[in-house]
Structure formats: structure tokens, C-alpha cells
Tab-separated table of C-alpha atoms in Angstrom:
chain	number	residue	atom	x	y	z
A	140	UNK	CA	-24.976	181.647	118.571
A	141	UNK	CA	-25.360	182.381	122.252
A	142	UNK	CA	-26.561	179.631	124.579
A	143	UNK	CA	-29.816	181.444	125.254
A	144	UNK	CA	-30.560	181.223	121.524
A	145	UNK	CA	-30.709	177.414	121.538
A	146	UNK	CA	-33.536	174.999	122.325
A	147	UNK	CA	-33.737	171.234	122.574
A	148	UNK	CA	-34.923	171.053	118.982
A	149	UNK	CA	-32.326	173.380	117.490
A	150	UNK	CA	-30.844	171.882	114.364
A	151	UNK	CA	-33.423	169.086	114.170
A	152	UNK	CA	-36.060	168.357	111.558
A	153	UNK	CA	-39.515	168.799	113.088
A	154	UNK	CA	-42.633	166.840	112.142
A	155	UNK	CA	-45.914	168.731	112.454
A	156	UNK	CA	-49.324	169.340	110.889
A	157	UNK	CA	-49.919	171.681	107.984
A	158	UNK	CA	-52.857	172.659	105.747
A	159	UNK	CA	-51.829	172.112	102.139
A	160	UNK	CA	-53.411	173.231	98.898
A	161	UNK	CA	-53.103	170.269	96.557
A	162	UNK	CA	-55.481	171.501	93.859
A	163	UNK	CA	-56.827	175.000	93.159
A	164	UNK	CA	-60.172	175.718	94.776
A	165	UNK	CA	-60.365	172.372	96.600
A	166	UNK	CA	-60.450	172.064	100.397
A	167	UNK	CA	-57.072	172.232	102.089
A	168	UNK	CA	-55.697	168.925	103.283
A	169	UNK	CA	-54.208	168.677	106.752
A	170	UNK	CA	-51.165	166.453	106.544
A	171	UNK	CA	-48.029	165.608	108.490
A	172	UNK	CA	-45.009	167.430	107.085
A	173	UNK	CA	-41.317	167.906	107.942
A	174	UNK	CA	-39.906	171.330	108.653
A	175	UNK	CA	-36.153	171.719	108.223
A	176	UNK	CA	-34.044	173.750	110.676
A	177	UNK	CA	-33.496	177.398	109.729
A	178	UNK	CA	-30.423	178.433	107.778
A	179	UNK	CA	-28.320	181.582	108.275
A	180	UNK	CA	-30.426	184.748	108.819
A	181	UNK	CA	-33.512	182.603	109.472
A	182	UNK	CA	-35.690	181.673	112.433
A	183	UNK	CA	-38.137	178.806	112.994
A	184	UNK	CA	-41.413	179.756	114.610
A	185	UNK	CA	-44.109	177.792	116.423
A	186	UNK	CA	-47.382	179.282	115.171
A	187	UNK	CA	-49.974	179.986	117.857
A	188	UNK	CA	-52.764	181.293	115.681
A	189	UNK	CA	-53.351	182.554	112.189
A	190	UNK	CA	-56.186	183.747	109.935
A	191	UNK	CA	-56.900	184.381	106.274
A	192	UNK	CA	-57.761	187.245	103.953
A	193	UNK	CA	-59.201	187.796	100.497
A	194	UNK	CA	-55.764	187.338	98.920
A	195	UNK	CA	-55.578	183.824	100.377
A	196	UNK	CA	-58.867	183.046	98.650
A	197	UNK	CA	-57.652	184.566	95.394
A	198	UNK	CA	-54.445	182.528	95.267
A	199	UNK	CA	-56.216	179.391	96.464
A	200	UNK	CA	-58.516	179.549	93.409
A	201	UNK	CA	-55.760	180.333	90.862
A	202	UNK	CA	-54.856	177.484	88.490
A	203	UNK	CA	-51.635	179.220	87.424
A	204	UNK	CA	-49.903	179.250	90.823
A	205	UNK	CA	-47.574	176.488	91.991
A	206	UNK	CA	-49.516	173.713	93.635
A	207	UNK	CA	-48.861	172.093	97.020
A	208	UNK	CA	-47.838	175.395	98.552
A	209	UNK	CA	-48.436	176.118	102.208
A	210	UNK	CA	-50.993	178.875	102.544
A	211	UNK	CA	-50.189	181.716	104.903
A	212	UNK	CA	-52.165	183.711	107.406
A	213	UNK	CA	-54.446	186.679	107.174
A	214	UNK	CA	-52.636	188.759	104.745
A	215	UNK	CA	-49.553	186.784	105.219
A	216	UNK	CA	-48.905	186.694	108.939
A	217	UNK	CA	-49.686	184.920	112.150
A	218	UNK	CA	-48.617	185.025	115.746
A	219	UNK	CA	-45.925	182.726	117.083
A	220	UNK	CA	-42.945	182.047	119.315
A	221	UNK	CA	-39.351	181.618	118.154
A	222	UNK	CA	-38.414	177.923	118.457
A	223	UNK	CA	-34.849	178.168	117.074
A	224	UNK	CA	-32.529	180.598	115.366
A	225	UNK	CA	-29.418	180.277	113.167
A	226	UNK	CA	-26.209	182.166	112.678
A	227	UNK	CA	-26.274	185.927	111.909
A	228	UNK	CA	-29.568	186.224	113.805
A	229	UNK	CA	-29.076	189.044	116.353
A	230	UNK	CA	-32.569	190.481	116.596
A	231	UNK	CA	-34.342	187.379	118.011
A	232	UNK	CA	-33.771	184.677	120.611
A	233	UNK	CA	-35.620	181.503	121.468
A	234	UNK	CA	-38.908	182.296	123.220
A	235	UNK	CA	-39.487	185.713	121.648
A	236	UNK	CA	-43.040	186.507	120.585
A	237	UNK	CA	-42.900	187.313	116.892
A	238	UNK	CA	-45.116	188.036	113.923
A	239	UNK	CA	-44.091	186.636	110.516
A	240	UNK	CA	-44.952	189.280	107.892
A	241	UNK	CA	-45.084	189.428	104.104
A	242	UNK	CA	-43.332	192.792	103.743
A	243	UNK	CA	-39.555	192.660	104.107
A	244	UNK	CA	-37.838	195.195	106.346
A	245	UNK	CA	-34.028	194.947	106.313
A	246	UNK	CA	-33.306	198.254	108.085
A	247	UNK	CA	-30.231	198.630	105.877
A	248	UNK	CA	-31.279	199.847	102.417
A	249	UNK	CA	-32.143	203.436	101.522
A	250	UNK	CA	-35.878	202.785	101.560
A	251	UNK	CA	-35.896	201.045	104.929
A	252	UNK	CA	-33.881	203.879	106.460
A	253	UNK	CA	-36.207	206.523	104.982
A	254	UNK	CA	-39.500	207.569	106.544
A	255	UNK	CA	-40.837	208.248	103.047
A	256	UNK	CA	-41.273	204.592	102.061
A	257	UNK	CA	-42.066	201.210	103.507
A	258	UNK	CA	-40.527	199.323	100.620
A	259	UNK	CA	-37.288	197.397	100.844
A	260	UNK	CA	-34.910	197.616	97.875
A	261	UNK	CA	-32.496	195.046	99.267
A	262	UNK	CA	-35.158	192.301	99.293
A	263	UNK	CA	-37.509	193.350	96.584
A	264	UNK	CA	-40.661	191.277	96.307
A	265	UNK	CA	-40.410	189.227	93.121
A	266	UNK	CA	-42.835	186.625	94.482
A	267	UNK	CA	-40.623	183.515	94.436
A	268	UNK	CA	-42.212	180.405	95.962
A	269	UNK	CA	-39.549	179.804	98.658
A	270	UNK	CA	-37.016	181.520	100.954
A	271	UNK	CA	-35.829	184.927	99.786
A	272	UNK	CA	-32.071	184.420	100.054
A	273	UNK	CA	-31.462	181.030	98.435
A	274	UNK	CA	-34.823	180.178	96.832
A	275	UNK	CA	-35.077	176.800	98.561
A	276	UNK	CA	-37.871	175.376	100.697
A	277	UNK	CA	-37.836	174.269	104.355
A	278	UNK	CA	-40.954	172.102	103.945
A	279	UNK	CA	-41.438	168.509	102.715
A	280	UNK	CA	-44.408	166.129	102.857
A	281	UNK	CA	-43.985	162.624	104.236
A	282	UNK	CA	-43.198	161.321	100.750
A	283	UNK	CA	-40.247	163.663	100.460
A	284	UNK	CA	-42.008	166.012	98.017
A	285	UNK	CA	-41.036	169.659	98.413
A	286	UNK	CA	-43.813	171.953	99.651
A	287	UNK	CA	-43.408	175.543	98.586
A	288	UNK	CA	-43.528	178.562	100.881
A	289	UNK	CA	-46.207	181.148	100.213
A	290	UNK	CA	-45.040	184.743	100.122
A	291	UNK	CA	-42.305	184.116	102.744
A	292	UNK	CA	-44.674	183.407	105.604
A	293	UNK	CA	-46.665	180.142	105.269
A	294	UNK	CA	-48.468	180.118	108.604
A	295	UNK	CA	-51.038	177.450	107.908
A	296	UNK	CA	-48.643	175.086	109.623
A	297	UNK	CA	-47.682	174.385	113.246
A	298	UNK	CA	-44.105	175.417	112.518
A	299	UNK	CA	-42.709	177.713	109.851
A	300	UNK	CA	-39.344	179.178	108.871
A	301	UNK	CA	-38.909	182.811	107.901
A	302	UNK	CA	-36.095	185.165	107.062
A	303	UNK	CA	-35.231	187.743	109.742
A	304	UNK	CA	-36.352	190.492	107.361
A	305	UNK	CA	-39.886	188.972	107.447
A	306	UNK	CA	-40.321	188.818	111.219
A	307	UNK	CA	-41.262	191.430	113.849
A	308	UNK	CA	-40.652	191.109	117.585
A	309	UNK	CA	-43.540	192.308	119.726
A	310	UNK	CA	-44.455	192.387	123.385
A	311	UNK	CA	-45.875	189.100	124.735
A	312	UNK	CA	-48.444	191.137	126.634
A	313	UNK	CA	-50.713	191.507	123.624
A	314	UNK	CA	-53.135	188.586	123.160
A	315	UNK	CA	-52.176	186.265	120.317
A	316	UNK	CA	-55.404	186.747	118.355
A	317	UNK	CA	-55.048	190.512	118.374
A	318	UNK	CA	-51.374	190.314	117.453
A	319	UNK	CA	-52.355	188.097	114.554
A	320	UNK	CA	-54.357	191.000	113.063
A	321	UNK	CA	-51.280	193.193	113.150
A	322	UNK	CA	-49.261	190.631	111.132
A	323	UNK	CA	-51.627	190.871	108.215
A	324	UNK	CA	-49.604	193.066	105.897
A	325	UNK	CA	-50.973	192.749	102.428
A	326	UNK	CA	-54.546	193.912	102.678
A	327	UNK	CA	-54.581	194.283	106.430
A	328	UNK	CA	-57.660	195.952	107.825
A	329	UNK	CA	-55.659	197.212	110.759
A	330	UNK	CA	-52.241	197.877	109.247
A	331	UNK	CA	-53.205	199.128	105.788
A	332	UNK	CA	-56.328	201.015	106.840
A	333	UNK	CA	-55.027	202.721	109.938
A	334	UNK	CA	-51.653	203.347	108.303
A	335	UNK	CA	-53.408	205.031	105.365
A	336	UNK	CA	-55.262	207.372	107.684
A	337	UNK	CA	-52.314	208.147	109.947
A	338	UNK	CA	-49.222	207.992	107.787
A	339	UNK	CA	-50.372	208.539	104.174
A	340	UNK	CA	-53.286	210.966	104.426
A	341	UNK	CA	-52.310	212.341	107.832
A	342	UNK	CA	-55.912	213.000	108.712
A	343	UNK	CA	-56.143	215.868	111.147
A	344	UNK	CA	-58.636	216.814	113.818
A	345	UNK	CA	-61.878	218.315	112.523
A	346	UNK	CA	-61.443	217.019	108.955
A	347	UNK	CA	-63.957	215.229	106.766
A	348	UNK	CA	-63.349	211.735	105.400
A	349	UNK	CA	-65.098	209.603	102.724
A	350	UNK	CA	-64.445	205.872	102.576
A	351	UNK	CA	-65.404	203.865	99.501
A	352	UNK	CA	-66.003	200.289	100.567
A	353	UNK	CA	-66.784	199.348	104.156
A	354	UNK	CA	-65.046	195.997	104.281
A	355	UNK	CA	-62.234	195.277	106.795
A	356	UNK	CA	-59.855	197.760	105.164
A	357	UNK	CA	-62.475	200.498	105.034
A	358	UNK	CA	-63.432	199.896	108.654
A	359	UNK	CA	-59.788	200.267	109.659
A	360	UNK	CA	-59.561	203.538	107.750
A	361	UNK	CA	-62.611	204.689	109.741
A	362	UNK	CA	-60.907	203.637	112.973
A	363	UNK	CA	-57.750	205.476	112.009
A	364	UNK	CA	-59.691	208.624	111.065
A	365	UNK	CA	-61.611	208.448	114.323
A	366	UNK	CA	-58.360	208.162	116.255
A	367	UNK	CA	-57.090	211.287	114.466
A	368	UNK	CA	-60.199	213.264	115.425
A	369	UNK	CA	-62.032	213.438	112.091
A	370	UNK	CA	-65.300	215.384	112.421
A	371	UNK	CA	-67.279	213.515	109.757
A	372	UNK	CA	-66.555	210.006	108.457
A	373	UNK	CA	-68.731	209.007	105.503
A	374	UNK	CA	-68.938	205.398	104.341
A	375	UNK	CA	-69.959	204.519	100.789
A	376	UNK	CA	-71.234	200.944	100.314
A	377	UNK	CA	-74.074	199.013	98.664
A	378	UNK	CA	-74.833	197.026	101.814
A	379	UNK	CA	-76.861	199.113	104.319
A	380	UNK	CA	-76.230	196.581	107.078
A	381	UNK	CA	-72.619	197.685	107.190
A	382	UNK	CA	-73.604	201.097	108.554
A	383	UNK	CA	-74.358	199.642	111.991
A	384	UNK	CA	-70.977	197.903	111.974
A	385	UNK	CA	-69.263	201.050	110.791
A	386	UNK	CA	-70.694	203.101	113.666
A	387	UNK	CA	-68.501	201.031	116.015
A	388	UNK	CA	-65.460	202.307	114.137
A	389	UNK	CA	-66.480	205.916	113.962
A	390	UNK	CA	-68.568	206.163	110.814
A	391	UNK	CA	-70.996	209.072	111.109
A	392	UNK	CA	-72.806	208.986	107.744
A	393	UNK	CA	-73.634	206.324	105.172
A	394	UNK	CA	-74.146	206.705	101.432
A	395	UNK	CA	-75.669	203.922	99.404
A	396	UNK	CA	-75.151	204.497	95.660
A	397	UNK	CA	-78.475	202.686	94.988
A	398	UNK	CA	-80.444	205.311	96.939
A	399	UNK	CA	-78.798	208.468	95.581
A	400	UNK	CA	-81.442	208.898	92.915
A	401	UNK	CA	-80.286	211.111	90.056
A	402	UNK	CA	-77.358	212.405	92.041
A	403	UNK	CA	-73.885	210.914	91.792
A	404	UNK	CA	-72.070	209.702	94.898
A	405	UNK	CA	-69.629	212.600	94.589
A	406	UNK	CA	-72.490	215.080	94.522
A	407	UNK	CA	-73.978	213.491	97.651
A	408	UNK	CA	-70.651	213.670	99.466
A	409	UNK	CA	-70.177	217.288	98.457
A	410	UNK	CA	-73.547	218.039	100.041
A	411	UNK	CA	-72.582	216.311	103.265
A	412	UNK	CA	-69.187	218.003	103.488
A	413	UNK	CA	-70.028	221.467	102.110
A	414	UNK	CA	-67.824	221.137	99.027
A	415	UNK	CA	-66.067	217.778	99.150
A	416	UNK	CA	-64.263	215.549	101.641
A	417	UNK	CA	-60.792	216.523	102.802
A	418	UNK	CA	-59.685	212.888	102.439
A	419	UNK	CA	-61.119	210.133	100.278
A	420	UNK	CA	-60.098	206.464	100.499
A	421	UNK	CA	-60.803	203.861	97.834
A	422	UNK	CA	-60.767	200.425	99.486
A	423	UNK	CA	-62.384	198.185	96.887
A	424	UNK	CA	-60.201	198.059	93.827
A	425	UNK	CA	-62.415	199.457	91.028
A	426	UNK	CA	-61.226	202.154	88.629
A	427	UNK	CA	-64.694	203.680	88.514
A	428	UNK	CA	-64.751	204.094	92.298
A	429	UNK	CA	-61.246	205.547	92.281
A	430	UNK	CA	-62.510	208.201	89.867
A	431	UNK	CA	-65.605	208.837	91.964
A	432	UNK	CA	-63.469	209.111	95.141
A	433	UNK	CA	-61.281	211.674	93.426
A	434	UNK	CA	-64.286	213.721	92.327
A	435	UNK	CA	-65.646	213.545	95.884
A	436	UNK	CA	-62.562	215.266	97.306
A	437	UNK	CA	-62.520	218.952	98.028
A	438	UNK	CA	-61.040	221.374	95.507
A	439	UNK	CA	-58.010	223.175	96.866
A	440	UNK	CA	-56.557	220.419	99.037
A	441	UNK	CA	-58.602	217.219	98.726
A	442	UNK	CA	-56.443	214.096	98.850
A	443	UNK	CA	-57.526	210.710	97.506
A	444	UNK	CA	-55.743	207.607	98.790
A	445	UNK	CA	-55.903	204.422	96.742
A	446	UNK	CA	-55.731	201.237	98.800
A	447	UNK	CA	-57.664	198.817	96.601
A	448	UNK	CA	-55.909	196.809	93.926
A	449	UNK	CA	-57.826	197.261	90.646
A	450	UNK	CA	-59.386	193.825	90.155
A	451	UNK	CA	-59.953	194.081	86.388
A	452	UNK	CA	-56.763	195.814	85.308
A	453	UNK	CA	-58.730	198.879	84.180
A	454	UNK	CA	-57.219	202.327	83.727
A	455	UNK	CA	-58.206	205.454	85.686
A	456	UNK	CA	-59.372	208.416	83.613
A	457	UNK	CA	-59.028	211.775	85.336
A	458	UNK	CA	-59.230	215.315	83.973
A	459	UNK	CA	-55.780	216.938	84.323
A	460	UNK	CA	-57.519	220.265	84.988
A	461	UNK	CA	-58.743	218.923	88.279
A	462	UNK	CA	-55.158	218.592	89.502
A	463	UNK	CA	-54.580	222.284	88.866
A	464	UNK	CA	-57.346	223.025	91.397
A	465	UNK	CA	-55.302	221.422	94.182
A	466	UNK	CA	-56.678	217.895	94.276
A	467	UNK	CA	-54.183	215.047	94.542
A	468	UNK	CA	-54.112	211.227	94.350
A	469	UNK	CA	-51.647	208.928	96.085
A	470	UNK	CA	-51.345	205.166	96.253
A	471	UNK	CA	-50.157	203.158	99.246
A	472	UNK	CA	-48.899	199.678	99.903
A	473	UNK	CA	-49.900	198.433	103.404
A	474	UNK	CA	-50.776	201.979	104.468
A	475	UNK	CA	-47.112	203.047	104.528
A	476	UNK	CA	-46.507	200.910	107.640
A	477	UNK	CA	-42.920	199.798	108.323
A	478	UNK	CA	-43.203	196.374	109.986
A	479	UNK	CA	-40.344	196.436	112.472
A	480	UNK	CA	-40.929	199.970	113.752
A	481	UNK	CA	-44.660	200.567	113.336
A	482	UNK	CA	-46.243	197.231	114.283
A	483	UNK	CA	-44.827	197.297	117.841
A	484	UNK	CA	-46.253	200.819	118.189
A	485	UNK	CA	-49.693	199.605	117.095
A	486	UNK	CA	-49.484	196.806	119.642
A	487	UNK	CA	-48.701	199.338	122.388
A	488	UNK	CA	-51.623	201.510	121.310
A	489	UNK	CA	-53.922	198.476	121.668
A	490	UNK	CA	-52.590	197.718	125.146
A	491	UNK	CA	-53.073	201.399	126.072
A	492	UNK	CA	-56.689	201.243	124.889
A	493	UNK	CA	-55.931	203.708	122.092
A	494	UNK	CA	-56.645	201.255	119.253
A	495	UNK	CA	-59.665	198.975	118.704
A	496	UNK	CA	-58.906	195.481	117.408
A	497	UNK	CA	-61.483	193.249	119.133
A	498	UNK	CA	-64.313	194.231	116.789
A	499	UNK	CA	-62.434	192.922	113.745
A	500	UNK	CA	-62.695	189.322	114.989
A	501	UNK	CA	-65.997	187.740	114.044
A	502	UNK	CA	-65.171	184.022	114.335
A	503	UNK	CA	-62.689	181.690	116.020
A	504	UNK	CA	-62.006	178.151	114.819
A	505	UNK	CA	-59.570	175.315	115.442
A	506	UNK	CA	-56.906	174.443	112.886
A	507	UNK	CA	-58.807	171.235	112.023
A	508	UNK	CA	-61.707	173.417	110.869
A	509	UNK	CA	-59.630	175.689	108.600
A	510	UNK	CA	-61.796	174.966	105.560
A	511	UNK	CA	-64.778	176.372	107.487
A	512	UNK	CA	-62.912	179.650	107.609
A	513	UNK	CA	-62.673	179.629	103.818
A	514	UNK	CA	-66.406	178.961	103.590
A	515	UNK	CA	-67.319	181.776	105.964
A	516	UNK	CA	-65.115	184.233	104.090
A	517	UNK	CA	-66.572	183.311	100.661
A	518	UNK	CA	-70.098	183.586	102.021
A	519	UNK	CA	-69.388	187.061	103.303
A	520	UNK	CA	-70.217	186.011	106.866
A	521	UNK	CA	-66.808	186.639	108.387
A	522	UNK	CA	-65.042	189.880	109.090
A	523	UNK	CA	-61.929	188.111	110.307
A	524	UNK	CA	-61.644	184.524	111.518
A	525	UNK	CA	-58.900	183.527	113.950
A	526	UNK	CA	-57.603	179.995	113.495
A	527	UNK	CA	-56.084	178.505	116.618
A	528	UNK	CA	-53.410	175.820	116.111
A	529	UNK	CA	-53.871	174.015	119.481
A	530	UNK	CA	-57.563	174.623	120.252
């Protein structure tokens, strides 16, 4: 390694605080832990801030997952600074501002080199509990018990270790809390939603859009559609209070299924769009809504994008005849965003005032109050909560 890639703590075991899940569904416990130095192709990161998403809550409640893992950030990412690097690390040096991300991006395999996919076939996600190359952990509690990594990120800790394929270098000019949102790569409101509108659907100026589910992901789809110049952005949700929030992100019309009377949601959307929306986005994860979104799309060229993960394992039932009329359905993982190339571009757009991120942050808490963030999320009171490690 070069001299500028070393720090005073390079090669040393670090002691720090971490929030640990000891039992499913119980409050996280903040403990002292030890973080080993990185191995080849790895970097150790000092986490500045993090956050959580619905997937954190889901895994936190599961009784079948490995216990005592370190939970990660909002959709598996945070914002941090490189503390040390190991051999074969050429992309990062000590002091770089980086985002640890769930989605691997090796820049070597066929998928990473292609613009058609954001998957990585060299480091396929098989969901092991530890580091992707050797399957071992870099975390231990003060009794010597191994603490497992969570989806290659684990940012509910003051220091973490990630593989170079799971880190993105970004400009230090972007505020840490806004950068944290861009690291959230599983169900990211910013990354998945905006990516779906820009890269998957390729919404064009003057088009009509229908969004099923006005949570964080749906709001980001609205923001992405607004950025692309959509003429009409229709939000479908059971909560009428979300319409006022949606207006900040470009929503022009609101459809509440409870107030449609004898008409179906698809019929209502066809009325608002004179035949069906050019682009429909399902952001909840219900097979019934996926079908309704498809039927709400325009015959001839309507495209339905599936972002939600079906929460009940149900099948979608669609009439094959409808495909002959030009309608199409496509699924997307993280909105088609490639971490290493696309996230820095999103950061630049924010700095250039071309992308809205501030409105996604509803709460800010200190690391010591991390369980409050879980409470706010479960109560539906938080859009996104930033957790500051040193505040």
C-alpha cells in the first residue's frame, strides 16, 4: 500500500460502540465491540451517520435469522470516512468519503460492464452473514463472541469493514445526512424510486404516471417523474394525508380506493389520463395492486414497473391478451441503479439543486436513541430518520 493509504490505526483492532440485536423484536443493545482490521480487498470505515428502513424492521423481527448480528443502515448503507485500507485496494485511500452499500458492483463481470443490468454475477447475493470473499466476521463482542455482519454493510456501529465491491466513493461536499439516503440500496426511496423513473421506465416529458403506494419509494418515483417532466403524476393511497406530502414531490392528483365508489382504481385512472397512464409503478408489494397497476396502464404502450416485493408470496394473474395490446410489465431491483457510477451522479444532481433529498428526512436522533428510530418507523411517524453517531 502507498503511504497515503495508512493511518495511525492501520492494522490495529479498534474498540467502539455498536447496536446489537440479541433477540428478535427486542430493543437493540448498545455495547462495546472490537472491530478487526480489514483484509485484502477490504476497507474499514468510520460511520458518520446512518438510518433504517422497513427491511431492517423485518429482519429485526424474524426469529429465523442469525442472532447477535449488527444491523445496517437505511436499506443497508450509511455515510462514512475511510479509516484504513488493505492490499489490493486501489479505488480508495484513507480519508475518502464513502458510502457502504448492499448491492455489489465489481466493474469486472459481464453484468457490471453492461448498462442493461445492475446485478453483479461475480459476487452474487446469496445472503451470507459475513464478508463476501471468505465468509468470516470482523466483529466480536467483549466476551470474544463473533458478531455477524448484516448484508455486507452493518452500519449500526461506529466502525465497520466492507469489501471494496460494497463501497462507493462520493464527493465530501454533499452533507452526510443527504449522502446517507443515497446509500440506501435495497428499498431506497431515492435510489430505487428515482432510478425506476429515470432508468427503468424512462419517463419522458409530457407523460402521465400513476404510483401505487405513496411511501418513501413512491415519493421518490414522483420526484423522478417530476424531474423528467411528467405532465400528470397520480398517487394511489389509502391515506389522504399523504397527498399534501406528495405535492412537494410533484404529485398532481390523488386517488383513494376507499372513495372511488363503484369504480375500480384502474377505471378512475383511465378517466384522469384519457385512457390509461403511460407509466404505472407498484411500490407496495401486493399482487392485487400489481394487477391493478397493469390494468391502469394505457393500451398500446403502457409500461408497469414493479418495485414492491410481494409480501405474501402471492402470484400475479394477468390476461395474456392484454400483452398483445402493447402493455408491458417489468421488475426492477434498486431502480436499475449501478452504485459506483450512478450514486455519484445523484450526489452531483443534489449539489446542483436538480434533486430533492431534504424532504425525505423527517427526524434526526443520536446513536444512543436508535431504538426510538425503530419506534417512530413502526408507528408510521417517520419518513426517514437520520441517526448521528457522534451527536
